[in-house]
Short mmCIF file of C-alpha atoms in Angstrom, two decimals:
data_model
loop_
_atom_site.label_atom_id
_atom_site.label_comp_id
_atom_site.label_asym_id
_atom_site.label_seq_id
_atom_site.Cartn_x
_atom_site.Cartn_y
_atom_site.Cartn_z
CA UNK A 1 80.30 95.88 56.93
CA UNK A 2 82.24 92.81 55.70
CA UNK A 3 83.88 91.10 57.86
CA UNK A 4 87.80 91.22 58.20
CA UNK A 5 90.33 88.12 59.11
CA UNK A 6 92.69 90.11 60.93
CA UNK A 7 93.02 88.68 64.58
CA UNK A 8 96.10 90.31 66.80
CA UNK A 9 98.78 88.55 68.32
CA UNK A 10 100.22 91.28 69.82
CA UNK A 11 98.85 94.47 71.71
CA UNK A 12 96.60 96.69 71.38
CA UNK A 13 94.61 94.11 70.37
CA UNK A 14 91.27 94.26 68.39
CA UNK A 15 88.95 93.34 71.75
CA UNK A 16 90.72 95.77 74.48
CA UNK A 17 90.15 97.59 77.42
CA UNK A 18 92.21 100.71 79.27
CA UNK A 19 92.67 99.26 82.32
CA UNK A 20 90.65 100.60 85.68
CA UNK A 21 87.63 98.08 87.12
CA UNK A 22 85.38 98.30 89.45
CA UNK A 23 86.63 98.00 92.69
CA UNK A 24 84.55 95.20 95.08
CA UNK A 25 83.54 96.89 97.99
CA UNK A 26 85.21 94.28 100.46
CA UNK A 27 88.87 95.56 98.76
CA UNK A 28 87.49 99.19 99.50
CA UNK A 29 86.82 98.50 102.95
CA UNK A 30 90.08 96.86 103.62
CA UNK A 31 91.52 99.64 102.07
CA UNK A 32 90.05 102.14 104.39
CA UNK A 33 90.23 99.62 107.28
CA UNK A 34 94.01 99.89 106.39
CA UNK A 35 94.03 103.22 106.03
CA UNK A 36 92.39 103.53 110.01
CA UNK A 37 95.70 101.59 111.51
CA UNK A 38 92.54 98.49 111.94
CA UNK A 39 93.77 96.37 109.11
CA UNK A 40 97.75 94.95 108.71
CA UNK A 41 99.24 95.63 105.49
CA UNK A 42 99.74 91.59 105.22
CA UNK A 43 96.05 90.98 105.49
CA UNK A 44 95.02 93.56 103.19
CA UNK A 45 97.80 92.09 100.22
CA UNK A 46 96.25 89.43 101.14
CA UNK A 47 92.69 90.37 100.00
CA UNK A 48 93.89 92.67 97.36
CA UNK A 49 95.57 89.49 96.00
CA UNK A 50 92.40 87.68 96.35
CA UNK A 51 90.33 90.15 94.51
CA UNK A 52 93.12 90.32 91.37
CA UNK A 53 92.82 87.20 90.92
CA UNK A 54 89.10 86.66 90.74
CA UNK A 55 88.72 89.94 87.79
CA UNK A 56 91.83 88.60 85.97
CA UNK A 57 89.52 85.59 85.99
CA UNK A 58 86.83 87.64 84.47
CA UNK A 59 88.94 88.91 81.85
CA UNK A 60 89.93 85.86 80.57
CA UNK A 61 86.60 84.26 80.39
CA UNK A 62 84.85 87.35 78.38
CA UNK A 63 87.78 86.13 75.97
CA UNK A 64 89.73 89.52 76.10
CA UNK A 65 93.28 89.25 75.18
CA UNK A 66 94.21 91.70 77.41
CA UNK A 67 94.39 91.30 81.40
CA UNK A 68 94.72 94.13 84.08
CA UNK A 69 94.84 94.17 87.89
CA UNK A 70 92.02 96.72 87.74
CA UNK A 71 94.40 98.97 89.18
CA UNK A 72 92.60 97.66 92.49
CA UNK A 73 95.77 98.16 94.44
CA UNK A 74 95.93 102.01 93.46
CA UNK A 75 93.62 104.99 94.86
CA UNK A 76 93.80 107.19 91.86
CA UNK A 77 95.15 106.02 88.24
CA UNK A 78 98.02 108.57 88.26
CA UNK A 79 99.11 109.82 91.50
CA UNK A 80 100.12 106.53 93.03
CA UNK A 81 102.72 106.39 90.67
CA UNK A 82 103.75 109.82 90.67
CA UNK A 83 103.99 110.25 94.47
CA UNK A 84 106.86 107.45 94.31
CA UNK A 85 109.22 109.14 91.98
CA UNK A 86 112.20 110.69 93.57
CA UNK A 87 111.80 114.35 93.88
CA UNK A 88 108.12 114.27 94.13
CA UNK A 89 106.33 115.32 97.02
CA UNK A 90 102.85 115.53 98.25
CA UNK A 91 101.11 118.93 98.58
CA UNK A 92 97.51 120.40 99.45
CA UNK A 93 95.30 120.62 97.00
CA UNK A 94 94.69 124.23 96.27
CA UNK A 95 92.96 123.79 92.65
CA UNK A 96 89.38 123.34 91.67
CA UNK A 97 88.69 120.84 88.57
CA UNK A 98 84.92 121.38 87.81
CA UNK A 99 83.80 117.78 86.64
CA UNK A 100 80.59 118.03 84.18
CA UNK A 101 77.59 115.13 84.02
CA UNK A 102 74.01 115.09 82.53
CA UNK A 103 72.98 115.83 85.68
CA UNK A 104 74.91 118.90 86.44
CA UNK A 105 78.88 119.72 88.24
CA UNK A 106 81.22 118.39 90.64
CA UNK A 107 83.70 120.04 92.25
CA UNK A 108 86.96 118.39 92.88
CA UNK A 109 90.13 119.34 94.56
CA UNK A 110 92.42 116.72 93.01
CA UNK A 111 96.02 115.68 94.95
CA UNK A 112 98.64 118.11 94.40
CA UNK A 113 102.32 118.04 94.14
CA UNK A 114 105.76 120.03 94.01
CA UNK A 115 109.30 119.22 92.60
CA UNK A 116 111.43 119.71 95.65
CA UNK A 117 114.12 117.33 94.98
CA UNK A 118 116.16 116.20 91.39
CA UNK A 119 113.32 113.35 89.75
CA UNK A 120 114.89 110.06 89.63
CA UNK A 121 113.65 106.30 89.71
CA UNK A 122 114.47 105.36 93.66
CA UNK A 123 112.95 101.78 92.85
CA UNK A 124 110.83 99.95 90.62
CA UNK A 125 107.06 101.55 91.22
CA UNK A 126 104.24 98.67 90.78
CA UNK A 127 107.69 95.91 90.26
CA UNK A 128 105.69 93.58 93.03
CA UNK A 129 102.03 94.70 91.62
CA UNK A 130 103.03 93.28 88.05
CA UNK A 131 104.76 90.34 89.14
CA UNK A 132 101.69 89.19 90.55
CA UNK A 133 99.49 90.36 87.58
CA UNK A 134 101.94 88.11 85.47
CA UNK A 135 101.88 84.76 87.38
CA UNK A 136 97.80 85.30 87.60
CA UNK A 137 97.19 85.79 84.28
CA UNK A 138 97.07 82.69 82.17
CA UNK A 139 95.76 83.43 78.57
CA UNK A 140 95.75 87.62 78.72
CA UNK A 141 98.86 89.52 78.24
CA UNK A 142 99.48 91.36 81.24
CA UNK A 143 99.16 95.27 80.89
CA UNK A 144 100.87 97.84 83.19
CA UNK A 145 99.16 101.36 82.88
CA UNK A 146 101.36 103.91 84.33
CA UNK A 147 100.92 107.92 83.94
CA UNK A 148 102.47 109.07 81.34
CA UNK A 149 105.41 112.00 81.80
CA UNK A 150 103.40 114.46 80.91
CA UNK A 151 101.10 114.23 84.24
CA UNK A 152 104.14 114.95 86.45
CA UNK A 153 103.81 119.30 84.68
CA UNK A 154 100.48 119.48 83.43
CA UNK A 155 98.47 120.59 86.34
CA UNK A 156 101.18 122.57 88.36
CA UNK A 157 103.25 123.73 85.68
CA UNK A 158 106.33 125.48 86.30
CA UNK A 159 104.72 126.91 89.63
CA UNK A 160 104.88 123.42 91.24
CA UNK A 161 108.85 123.32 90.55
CA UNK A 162 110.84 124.39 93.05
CA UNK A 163 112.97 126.87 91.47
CA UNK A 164 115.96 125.66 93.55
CA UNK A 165 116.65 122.60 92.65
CA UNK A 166 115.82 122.84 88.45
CA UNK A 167 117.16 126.86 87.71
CA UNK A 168 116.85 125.47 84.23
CA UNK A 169 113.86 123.93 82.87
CA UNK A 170 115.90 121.47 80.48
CA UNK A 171 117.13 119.98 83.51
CA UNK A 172 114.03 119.24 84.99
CA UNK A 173 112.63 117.37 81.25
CA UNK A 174 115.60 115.60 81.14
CA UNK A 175 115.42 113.89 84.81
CA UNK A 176 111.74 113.25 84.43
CA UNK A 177 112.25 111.27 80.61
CA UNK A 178 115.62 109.68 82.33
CA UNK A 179 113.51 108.27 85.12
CA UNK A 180 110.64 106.91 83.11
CA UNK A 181 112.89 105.26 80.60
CA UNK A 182 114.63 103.82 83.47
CA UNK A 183 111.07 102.06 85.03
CA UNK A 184 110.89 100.89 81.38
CA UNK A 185 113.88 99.11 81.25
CA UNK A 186 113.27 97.48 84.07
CA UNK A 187 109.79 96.71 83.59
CA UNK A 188 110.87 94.81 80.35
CA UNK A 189 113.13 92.96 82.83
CA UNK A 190 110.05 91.87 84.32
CA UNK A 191 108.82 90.45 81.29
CA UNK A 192 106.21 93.65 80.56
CA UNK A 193 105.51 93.07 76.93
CA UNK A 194 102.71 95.63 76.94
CA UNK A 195 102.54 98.86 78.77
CA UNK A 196 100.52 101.48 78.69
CA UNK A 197 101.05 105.61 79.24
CA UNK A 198 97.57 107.56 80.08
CA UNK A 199 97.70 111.34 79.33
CA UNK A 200 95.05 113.23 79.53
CA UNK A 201 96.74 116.67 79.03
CA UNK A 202 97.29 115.40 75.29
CA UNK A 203 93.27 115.11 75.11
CA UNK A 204 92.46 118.13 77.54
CA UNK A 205 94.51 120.76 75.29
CA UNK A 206 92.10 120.25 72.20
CA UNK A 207 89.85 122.80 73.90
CA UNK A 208 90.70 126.17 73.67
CA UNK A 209 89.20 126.71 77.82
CA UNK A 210 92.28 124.35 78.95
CA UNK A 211 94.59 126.30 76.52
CA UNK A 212 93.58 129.12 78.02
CA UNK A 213 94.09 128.05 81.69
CA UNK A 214 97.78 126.99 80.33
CA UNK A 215 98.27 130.33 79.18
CA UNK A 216 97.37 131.99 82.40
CA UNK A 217 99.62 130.41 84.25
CA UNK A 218 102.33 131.46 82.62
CA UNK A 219 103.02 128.35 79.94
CA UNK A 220 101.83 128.45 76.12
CA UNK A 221 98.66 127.02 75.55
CA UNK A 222 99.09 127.03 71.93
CA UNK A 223 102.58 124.98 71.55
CA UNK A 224 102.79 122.91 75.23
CA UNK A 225 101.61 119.31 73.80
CA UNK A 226 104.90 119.46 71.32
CA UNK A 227 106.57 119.68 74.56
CA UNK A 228 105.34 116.43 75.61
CA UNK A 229 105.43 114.50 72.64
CA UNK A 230 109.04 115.29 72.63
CA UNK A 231 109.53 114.19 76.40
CA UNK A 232 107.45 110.88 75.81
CA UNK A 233 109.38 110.12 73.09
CA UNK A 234 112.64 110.80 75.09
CA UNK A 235 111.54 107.79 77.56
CA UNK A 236 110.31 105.92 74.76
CA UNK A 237 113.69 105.68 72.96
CA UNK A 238 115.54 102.63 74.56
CA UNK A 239 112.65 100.92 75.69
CA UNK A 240 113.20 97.14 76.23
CA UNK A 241 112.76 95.50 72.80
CA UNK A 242 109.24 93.56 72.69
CA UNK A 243 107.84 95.59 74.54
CA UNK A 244 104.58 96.93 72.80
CA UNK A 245 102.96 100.68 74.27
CA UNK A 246 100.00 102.58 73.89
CA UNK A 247 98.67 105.38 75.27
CA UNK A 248 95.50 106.19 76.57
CA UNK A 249 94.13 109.93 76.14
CA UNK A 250 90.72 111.16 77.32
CA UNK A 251 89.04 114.07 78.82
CA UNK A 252 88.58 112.90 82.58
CA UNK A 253 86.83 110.12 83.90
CA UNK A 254 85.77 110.76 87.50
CA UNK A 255 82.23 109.80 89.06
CA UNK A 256 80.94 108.97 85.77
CA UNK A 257 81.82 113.09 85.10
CA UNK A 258 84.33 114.77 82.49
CA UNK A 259 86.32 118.08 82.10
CA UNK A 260 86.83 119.08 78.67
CA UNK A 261 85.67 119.08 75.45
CA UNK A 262 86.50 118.74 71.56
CA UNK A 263 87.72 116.44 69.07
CA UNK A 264 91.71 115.88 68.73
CA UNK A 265 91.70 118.05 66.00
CA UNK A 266 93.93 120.59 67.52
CA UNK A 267 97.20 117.98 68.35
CA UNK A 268 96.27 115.85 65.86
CA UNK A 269 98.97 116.04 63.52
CA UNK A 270 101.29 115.91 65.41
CA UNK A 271 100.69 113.57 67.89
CA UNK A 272 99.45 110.87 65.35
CA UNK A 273 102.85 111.97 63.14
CA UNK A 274 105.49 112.33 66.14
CA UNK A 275 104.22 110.24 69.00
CA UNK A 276 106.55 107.23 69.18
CA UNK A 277 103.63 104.32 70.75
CA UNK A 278 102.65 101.46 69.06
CA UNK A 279 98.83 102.33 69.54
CA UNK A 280 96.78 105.16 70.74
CA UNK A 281 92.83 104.38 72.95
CA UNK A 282 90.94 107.11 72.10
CA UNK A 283 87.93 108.95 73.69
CA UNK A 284 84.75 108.44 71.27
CA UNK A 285 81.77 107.99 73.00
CA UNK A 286 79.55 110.55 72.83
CA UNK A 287 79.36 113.79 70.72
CA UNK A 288 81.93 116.02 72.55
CA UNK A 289 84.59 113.79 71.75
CA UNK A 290 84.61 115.30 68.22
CA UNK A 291 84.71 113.55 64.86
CA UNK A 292 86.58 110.78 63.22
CA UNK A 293 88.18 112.88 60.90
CA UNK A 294 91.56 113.27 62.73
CA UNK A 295 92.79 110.14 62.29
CA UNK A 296 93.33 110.75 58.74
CA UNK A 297 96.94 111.58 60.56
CA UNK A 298 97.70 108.53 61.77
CA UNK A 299 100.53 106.64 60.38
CA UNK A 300 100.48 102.89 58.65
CA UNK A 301 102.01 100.51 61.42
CA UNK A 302 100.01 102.89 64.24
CA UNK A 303 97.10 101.54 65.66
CA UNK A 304 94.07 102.87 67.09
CA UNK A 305 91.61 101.47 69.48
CA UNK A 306 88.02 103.04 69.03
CA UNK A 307 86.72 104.09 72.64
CA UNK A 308 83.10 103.45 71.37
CA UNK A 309 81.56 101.86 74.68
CA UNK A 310 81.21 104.28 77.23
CA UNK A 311 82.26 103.35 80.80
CA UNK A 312 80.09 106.59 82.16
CA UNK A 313 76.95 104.87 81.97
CA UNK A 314 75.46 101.12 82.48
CA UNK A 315 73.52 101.15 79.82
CA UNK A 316 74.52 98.56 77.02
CA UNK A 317 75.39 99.63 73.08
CA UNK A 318 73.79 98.65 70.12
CA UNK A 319 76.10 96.01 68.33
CA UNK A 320 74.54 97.50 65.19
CA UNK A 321 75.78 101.02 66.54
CA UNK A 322 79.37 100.07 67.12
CA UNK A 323 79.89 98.05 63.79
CA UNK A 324 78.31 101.62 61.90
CA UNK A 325 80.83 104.04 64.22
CA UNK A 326 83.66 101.28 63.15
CA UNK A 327 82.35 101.78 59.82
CA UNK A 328 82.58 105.45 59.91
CA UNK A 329 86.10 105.62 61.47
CA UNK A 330 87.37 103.56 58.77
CA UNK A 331 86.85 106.33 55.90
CA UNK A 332 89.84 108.08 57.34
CA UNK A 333 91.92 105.03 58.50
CA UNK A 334 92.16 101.34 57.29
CA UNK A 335 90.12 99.24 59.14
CA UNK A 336 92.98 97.01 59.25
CA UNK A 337 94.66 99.99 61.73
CA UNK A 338 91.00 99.88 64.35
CA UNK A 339 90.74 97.65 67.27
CA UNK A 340 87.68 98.43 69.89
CA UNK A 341 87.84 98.96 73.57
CA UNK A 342 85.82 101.32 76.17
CA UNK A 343 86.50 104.99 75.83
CA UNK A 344 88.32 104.89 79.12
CA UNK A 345 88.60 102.77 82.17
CA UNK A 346 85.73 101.92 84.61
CA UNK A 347 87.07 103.13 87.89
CA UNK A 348 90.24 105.89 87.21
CA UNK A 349 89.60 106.84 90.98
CA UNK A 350 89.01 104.52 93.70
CA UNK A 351 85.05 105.25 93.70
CA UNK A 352 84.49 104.32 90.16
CA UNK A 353 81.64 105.22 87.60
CA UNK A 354 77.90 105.09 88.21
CA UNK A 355 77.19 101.62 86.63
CA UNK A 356 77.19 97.82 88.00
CA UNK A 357 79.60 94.95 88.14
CA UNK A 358 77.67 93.28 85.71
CA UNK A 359 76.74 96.26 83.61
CA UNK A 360 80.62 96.25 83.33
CA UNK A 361 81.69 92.87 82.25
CA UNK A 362 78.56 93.13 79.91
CA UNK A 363 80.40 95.87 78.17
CA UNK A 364 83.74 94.13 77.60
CA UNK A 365 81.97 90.67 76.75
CA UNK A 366 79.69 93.51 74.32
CA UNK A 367 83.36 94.36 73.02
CA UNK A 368 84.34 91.31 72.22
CA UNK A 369 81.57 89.71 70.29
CA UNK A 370 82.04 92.78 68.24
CA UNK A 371 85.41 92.80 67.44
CA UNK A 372 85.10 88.86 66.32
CA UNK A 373 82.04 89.99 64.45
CA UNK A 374 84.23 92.58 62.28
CA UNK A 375 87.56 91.48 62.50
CA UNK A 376 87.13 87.83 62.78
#
């Protein structure tokens, strides 16, 4: 493939990541130290702070343009934001999510929730985590990864609203857009220039299995990711000017294990068409993330970020591999439009995937070579 001269400036850039890392396992035990009462909440900041500081390092010095906190501070890479929007209340879990490997199933009862209150923005959720992100970062853009609005309905559905407090459904999307545009604006105030929303409904509903559970509980399967464009877009609308958003969609990411199945062929069009982000990470790893051929839908002045390097497994890629996939990818979009990261993140719950430290910053040093190698 000839090489392009096309570095980025701005996000997503052409060497990227999603966002998760693997957590060290003196932050874990603080964290559960913490969690015991044994550990003050000063001390563990403290070591948290520590540990941020040491992979934003890392980042930097793989030469990606991007830097994260790992989400190190977080036990899942949704719920700790969800659980602080007003309105929102924990629940017991009450739902099996059957996980898949090469080596066989897991089954996981995920954190639950319930709408028992009108949603709202009652501060500024992760306003202290970024700060710090910012001031330790010193060549990589910070990125804030947040849930995107979507998460709050997709697993519950209408069931987990309470009836009482939203009568009408409109209601309900309207509050939940309102407070997410709201922890945009002041995000930007923060001086977030790059934020990220991860969905994986928008992924999940290519196969027809997750339709189907949508169906069954009373929502339609076949139309329910228009809904969600049009309430991401709703947040999206005033969003602070500079700031630059992608989102992230894949099919699970838990213990190295997945859920679903299929290429984005079935939201393709319109969530490449509609979708109002800058950039889209997408899940291309291995063969049940479908085909190439949907992104003959995305738009010129979208970008997407090939998730070629698999976070699932230790095991490095072939450079040669990558460079044909990129090659591939760009019969149905400019190359101009690609940028390269990991399919998703390396630790989306606090236990992470089945690989190493240094398996891991192998992979995003593997990324970057790569992307200078094409892109130049």
């Amino acid at each position: 493939m000839t090489p392009s001269s096309s570095r980025r400036d701005r996000p997503p850039f052409r060497a990227d990541h999603v966002g998760s890392l693997l957590r060290p396992r003196h932050v874990l035990d603080a964290r559960a130290r913490h969690a015991e009462g044994a550990l003050a909440a000063d001390e563990l900041r403290r070591i948290e702070d520590d540990a941020v500081r040491d992979v934003v390092r890392m980042q930097e010095e793989v030469g990606l343009s991007t830097a994260t906190d790992g989400e190190f501070r977080r036990a899942s890479w949704h719920m700790d934001f969800i659980y602080q929007l007003g309105g929102i209340t924990k629940a017991a879990g009450d739902m099996q999510v059957t996980f898949h490997n090469e080596q066989g199933d897991i089954e996981f009862t995920p954190a639950a929730l319930q709408v028992t209150g009108k949603i709202g923005l009652e501060h500024t959720i992760f306003a202290d985590d970024f700060a710090f992100l910012r001031e330790a970062a010193s060549t990589g853009t910070p990125k804030l990864t947040i849930p995107s609005p979507s998460m709050v309905h997709y697993r519950g559905g209408q069931a987990s609203i309470d009836p009482a407090v939203y009568p009408d459904a409109e209601e309900f999307w309207h509050d939940l857009s309102a407070a997410y545009a709201e922890q945009l604006r002041r995000m930007g105030e923060l001086g977030c220039t790059y934020l990220q929303l991860d969905d994986t409904s928008l992924a999940y509903l290519n196969d027809p299995r997750q339709r189907t559970m949508i169906d069954e509980r009373g929502d339609n399967g076949d139309s329910i990711h228009r809904r969600y464009i049009s309430q991401i877009n709703a947040a999206l609308a005033g969003r602070p000017e500079g700031m630059r958003v992608t989102t992230h969609m894949c099919r699970g990411n838990f213990r190295s294990s997945w859920v679903a199945e299929g290429g984005y062929d079935f939201v393709a069009e319109e969530l490449f068409g509609s979708l109002g982000v800058d950039g889209f990470f997408l899940e291309f790893d291995d063969a049940r993330s479908g085909g190439f051929e949907p992104l003959r839908f995305v738009p010129e002045g979208k970008y997407v970020v090939l998730g070629l390097v698999t976070t699932k497994r230790g095991a490095l890629e072939s450079k040669d591999d990558l460079k044909r996939r990129i090659e591939e990818a760009s019969r149905y979009i400019p190359l101009e439009q690609l940028c390269l990261a990991p399919q998703c993140g390396f630790s989306s719950t606090f236990e992470g995937n089945d690989l190493t430290y240094d398996e891991q910053v192998a992979k995003l040093r593997l990324i970057v070579e790569t992307a200078d190698e094409v892109w130049g």
